[in-house]
Coordinates of N, CA, C and O in Angstrom, one line a residue:
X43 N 15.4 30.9 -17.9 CA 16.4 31.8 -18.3 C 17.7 31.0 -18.5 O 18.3 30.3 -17.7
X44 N 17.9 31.2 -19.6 CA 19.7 30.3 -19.4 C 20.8 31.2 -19.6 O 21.1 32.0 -20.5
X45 N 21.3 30.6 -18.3 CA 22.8 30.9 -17.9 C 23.6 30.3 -18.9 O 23.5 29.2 -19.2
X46 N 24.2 30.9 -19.2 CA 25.2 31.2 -20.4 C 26.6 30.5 -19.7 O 27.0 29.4 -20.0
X47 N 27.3 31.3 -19.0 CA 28.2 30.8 -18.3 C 28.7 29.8 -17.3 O 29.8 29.7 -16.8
X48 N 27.1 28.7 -17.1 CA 27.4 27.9 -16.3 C 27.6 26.7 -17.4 O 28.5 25.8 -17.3
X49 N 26.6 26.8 -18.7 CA 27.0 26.2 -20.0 C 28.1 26.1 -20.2 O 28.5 24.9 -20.3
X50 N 28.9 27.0 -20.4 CA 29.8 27.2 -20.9 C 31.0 26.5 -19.9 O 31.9 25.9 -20.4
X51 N 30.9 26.5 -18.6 CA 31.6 25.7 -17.9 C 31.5 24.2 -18.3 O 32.4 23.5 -18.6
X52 N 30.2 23.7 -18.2 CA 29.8 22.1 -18.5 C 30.3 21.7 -20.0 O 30.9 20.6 -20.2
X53 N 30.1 22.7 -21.1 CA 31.1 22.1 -22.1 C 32.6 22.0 -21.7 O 33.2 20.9 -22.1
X54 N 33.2 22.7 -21.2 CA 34.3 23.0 -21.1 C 35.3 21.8 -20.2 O 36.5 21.8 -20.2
X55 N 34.1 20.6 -19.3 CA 34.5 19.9 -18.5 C 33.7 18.7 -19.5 O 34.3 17.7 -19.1
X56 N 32.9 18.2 -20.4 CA 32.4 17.8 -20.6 C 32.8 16.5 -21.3 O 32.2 15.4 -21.2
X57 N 34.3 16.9 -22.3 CA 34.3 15.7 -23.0 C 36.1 16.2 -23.1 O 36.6 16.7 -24.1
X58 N 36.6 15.9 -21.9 CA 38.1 16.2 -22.3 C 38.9 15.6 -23.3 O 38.3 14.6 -23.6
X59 N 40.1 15.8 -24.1 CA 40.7 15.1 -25.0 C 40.1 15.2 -26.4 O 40.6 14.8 -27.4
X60 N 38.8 15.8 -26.3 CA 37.8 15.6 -27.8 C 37.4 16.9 -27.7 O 37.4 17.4 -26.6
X61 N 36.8 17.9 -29.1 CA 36.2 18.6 -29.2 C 34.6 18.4 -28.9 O 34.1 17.5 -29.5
X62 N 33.8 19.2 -27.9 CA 32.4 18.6 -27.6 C 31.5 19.9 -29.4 O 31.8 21.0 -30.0
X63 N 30.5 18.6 -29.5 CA 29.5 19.0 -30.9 C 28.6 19.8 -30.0 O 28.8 19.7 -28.7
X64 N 27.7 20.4 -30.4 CA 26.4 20.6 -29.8 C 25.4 21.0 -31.4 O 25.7 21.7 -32.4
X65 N 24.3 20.5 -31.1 CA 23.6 20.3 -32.4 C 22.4 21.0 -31.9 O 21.6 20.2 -31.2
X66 N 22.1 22.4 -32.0 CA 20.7 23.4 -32.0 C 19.6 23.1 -32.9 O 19.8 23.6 -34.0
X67 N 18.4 22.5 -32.8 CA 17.3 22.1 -34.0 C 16.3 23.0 -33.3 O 15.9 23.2 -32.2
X68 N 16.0 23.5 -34.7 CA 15.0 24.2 -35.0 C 15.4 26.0 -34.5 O 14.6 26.8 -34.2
X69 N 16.7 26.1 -34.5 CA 17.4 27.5 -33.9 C 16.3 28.8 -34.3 O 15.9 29.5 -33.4
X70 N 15.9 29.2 -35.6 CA 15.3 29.9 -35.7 C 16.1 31.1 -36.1 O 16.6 31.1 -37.2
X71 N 16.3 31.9 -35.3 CA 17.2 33.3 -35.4 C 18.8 33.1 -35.2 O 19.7 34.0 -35.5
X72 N 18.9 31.8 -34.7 CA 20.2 31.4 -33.8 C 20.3 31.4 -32.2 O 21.2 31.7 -31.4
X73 N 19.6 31.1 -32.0 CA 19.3 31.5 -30.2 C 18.7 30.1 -29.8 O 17.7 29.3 -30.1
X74 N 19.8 30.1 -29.0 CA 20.7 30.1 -28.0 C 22.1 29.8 -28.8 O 23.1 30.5 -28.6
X75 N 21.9 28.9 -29.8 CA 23.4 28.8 -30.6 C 24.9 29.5 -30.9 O 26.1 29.2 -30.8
X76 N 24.0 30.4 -31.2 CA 25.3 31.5 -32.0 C 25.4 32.4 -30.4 O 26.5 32.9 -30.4
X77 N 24.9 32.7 -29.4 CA 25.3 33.2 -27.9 C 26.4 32.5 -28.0 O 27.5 32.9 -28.3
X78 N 26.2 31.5 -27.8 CA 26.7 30.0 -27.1 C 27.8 30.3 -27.7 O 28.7 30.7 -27.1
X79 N 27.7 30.1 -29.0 CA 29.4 29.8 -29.5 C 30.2 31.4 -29.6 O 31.3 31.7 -29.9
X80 N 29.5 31.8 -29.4 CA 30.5 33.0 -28.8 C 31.2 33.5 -28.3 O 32.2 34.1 -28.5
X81 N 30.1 33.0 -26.9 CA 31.3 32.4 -25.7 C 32.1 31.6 -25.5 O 33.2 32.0 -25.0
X82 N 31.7 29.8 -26.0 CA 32.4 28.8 -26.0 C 33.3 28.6 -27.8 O 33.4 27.6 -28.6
X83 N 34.0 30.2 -27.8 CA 34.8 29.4 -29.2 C 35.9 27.8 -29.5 O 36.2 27.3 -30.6
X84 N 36.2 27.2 -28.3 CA 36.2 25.9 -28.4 C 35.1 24.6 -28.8 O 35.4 23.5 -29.1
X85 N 33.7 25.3 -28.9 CA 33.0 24.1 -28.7 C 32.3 24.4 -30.6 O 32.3 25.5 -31.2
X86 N 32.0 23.1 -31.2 CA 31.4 23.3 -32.4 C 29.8 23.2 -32.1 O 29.2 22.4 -31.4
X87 N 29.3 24.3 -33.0 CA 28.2 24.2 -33.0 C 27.4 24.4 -34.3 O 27.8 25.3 -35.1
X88 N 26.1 23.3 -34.6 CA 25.2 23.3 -36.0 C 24.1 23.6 -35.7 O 23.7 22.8 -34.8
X89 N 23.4 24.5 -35.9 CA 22.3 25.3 -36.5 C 21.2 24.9 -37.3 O 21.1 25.4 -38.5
X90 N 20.3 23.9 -36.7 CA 19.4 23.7 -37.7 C 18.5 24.0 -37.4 O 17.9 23.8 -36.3
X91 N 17.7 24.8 -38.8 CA 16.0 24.9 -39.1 C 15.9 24.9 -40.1 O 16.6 25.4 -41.0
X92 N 14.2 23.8 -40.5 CA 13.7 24.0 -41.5 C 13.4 25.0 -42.7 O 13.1 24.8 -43.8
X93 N 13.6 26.2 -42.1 CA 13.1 27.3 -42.7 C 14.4 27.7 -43.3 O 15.5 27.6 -42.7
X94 N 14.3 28.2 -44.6 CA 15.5 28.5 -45.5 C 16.0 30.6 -44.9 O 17.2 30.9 -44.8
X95 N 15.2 31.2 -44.7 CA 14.8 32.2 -44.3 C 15.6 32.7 -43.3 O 16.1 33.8 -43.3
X96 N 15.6 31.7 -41.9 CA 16.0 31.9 -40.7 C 17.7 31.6 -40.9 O 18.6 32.4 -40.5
X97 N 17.8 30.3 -41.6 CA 19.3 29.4 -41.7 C 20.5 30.7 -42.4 O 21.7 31.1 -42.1
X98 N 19.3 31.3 -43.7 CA 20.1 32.4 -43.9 C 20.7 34.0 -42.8 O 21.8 34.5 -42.7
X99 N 19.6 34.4 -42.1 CA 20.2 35.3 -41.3 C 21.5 34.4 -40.2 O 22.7 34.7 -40.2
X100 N 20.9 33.5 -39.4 CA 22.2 32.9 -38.8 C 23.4 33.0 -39.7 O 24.2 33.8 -39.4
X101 N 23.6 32.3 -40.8 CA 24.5 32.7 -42.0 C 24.8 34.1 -41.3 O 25.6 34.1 -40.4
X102 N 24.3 35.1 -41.6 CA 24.8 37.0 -41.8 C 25.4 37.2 -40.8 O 26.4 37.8 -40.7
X103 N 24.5 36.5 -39.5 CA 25.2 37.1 -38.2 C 26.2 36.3 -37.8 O 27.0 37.0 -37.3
X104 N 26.6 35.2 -37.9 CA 28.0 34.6 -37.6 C 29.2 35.2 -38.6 O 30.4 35.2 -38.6
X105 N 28.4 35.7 -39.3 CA 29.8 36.1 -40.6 C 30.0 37.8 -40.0 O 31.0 38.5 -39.8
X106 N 29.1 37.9 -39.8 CA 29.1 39.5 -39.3 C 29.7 39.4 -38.0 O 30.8 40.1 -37.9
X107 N 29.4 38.6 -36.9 CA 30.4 38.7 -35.6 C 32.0 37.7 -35.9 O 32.9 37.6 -35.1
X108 N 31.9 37.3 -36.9 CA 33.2 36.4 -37.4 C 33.6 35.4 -36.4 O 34.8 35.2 -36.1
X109 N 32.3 34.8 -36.0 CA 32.0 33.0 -35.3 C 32.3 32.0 -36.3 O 31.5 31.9 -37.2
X110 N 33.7 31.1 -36.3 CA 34.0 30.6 -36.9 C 33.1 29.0 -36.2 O 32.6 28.5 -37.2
X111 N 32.8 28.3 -35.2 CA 32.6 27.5 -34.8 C 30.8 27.2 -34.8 O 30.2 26.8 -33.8
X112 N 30.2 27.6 -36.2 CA 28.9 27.9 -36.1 C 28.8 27.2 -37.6 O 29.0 27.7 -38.6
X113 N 28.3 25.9 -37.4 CA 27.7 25.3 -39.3 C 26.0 25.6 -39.1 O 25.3 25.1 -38.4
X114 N 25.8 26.8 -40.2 CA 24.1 26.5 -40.3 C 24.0 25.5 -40.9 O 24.8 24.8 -41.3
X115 N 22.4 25.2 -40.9 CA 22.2 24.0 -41.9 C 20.6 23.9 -42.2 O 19.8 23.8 -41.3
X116 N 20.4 24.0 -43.4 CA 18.7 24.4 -43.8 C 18.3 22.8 -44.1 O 18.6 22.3 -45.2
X117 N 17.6 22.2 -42.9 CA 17.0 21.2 -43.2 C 16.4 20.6 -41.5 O 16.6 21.2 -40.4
X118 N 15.7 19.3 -41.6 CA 15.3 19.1 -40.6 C 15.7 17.7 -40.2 O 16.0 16.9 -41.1
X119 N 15.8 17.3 -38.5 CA 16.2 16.5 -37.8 C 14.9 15.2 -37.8 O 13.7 15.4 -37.6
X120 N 15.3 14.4 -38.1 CA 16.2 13.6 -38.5 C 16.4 13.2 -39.8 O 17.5 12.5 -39.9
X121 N 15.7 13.5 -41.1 CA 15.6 13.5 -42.5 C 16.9 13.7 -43.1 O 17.4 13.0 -44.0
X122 N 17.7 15.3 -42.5 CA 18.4 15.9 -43.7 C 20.0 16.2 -42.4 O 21.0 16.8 -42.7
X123 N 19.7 15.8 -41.3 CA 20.8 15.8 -40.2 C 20.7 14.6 -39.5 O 19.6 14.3 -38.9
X124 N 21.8 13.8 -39.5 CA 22.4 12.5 -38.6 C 22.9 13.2 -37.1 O 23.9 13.9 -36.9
X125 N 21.6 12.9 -35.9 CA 22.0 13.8 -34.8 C 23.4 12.7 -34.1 O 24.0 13.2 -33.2
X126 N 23.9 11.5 -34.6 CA 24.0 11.0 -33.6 C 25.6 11.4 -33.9 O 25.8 11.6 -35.1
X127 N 26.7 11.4 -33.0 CA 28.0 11.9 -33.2 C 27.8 13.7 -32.9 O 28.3 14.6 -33.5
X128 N 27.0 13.8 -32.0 CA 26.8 15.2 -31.1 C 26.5 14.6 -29.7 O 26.0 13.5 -29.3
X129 N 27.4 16.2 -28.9 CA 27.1 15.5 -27.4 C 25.3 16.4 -26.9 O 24.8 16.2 -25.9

């Protein structure tokens, strides 16, 4: 089960002075991601899955809850996303 809010503390302590990345592969629907950045509107978060299908609903529902801190991104790790410069 993940606790949402204990996350949300550990970013929050995690990388003082700098904005912390967090990079979701293979998100799917957006889950855990788009939760996440819901909560933590300080922290940035990217959204990747291969599937063109899924990358678009994430797209709908961040625009629909108006989560600015959410980059989808339709491709796969490591080919079409550089993970490294994420915490």
């Amino acid at each position: 089960l993940l606790n949402i809010e204990s996350l949300r503390r550990r970013f929050d302590e995690a990388t003082p002075g700098r904005p912390v990345r967090v990079l979701d592969v293979g998100t799917g629907g957006g889950f855990p991601g788009l939760p996440l950045a819901i909560v933590c509107p300080k922290v940035d978060f990217t959204l990747v899955d291969g599937r063109g299908k899924k990358i678009k609903v994430v797209e709908a529902c961040a625009r629909a809850a108006k989560v600015r801190n959410v980059t989808p991104l339709h491709g796969r790790v490591p080919d079409d996303v550089d993970a490294r410069g994420f915490d």
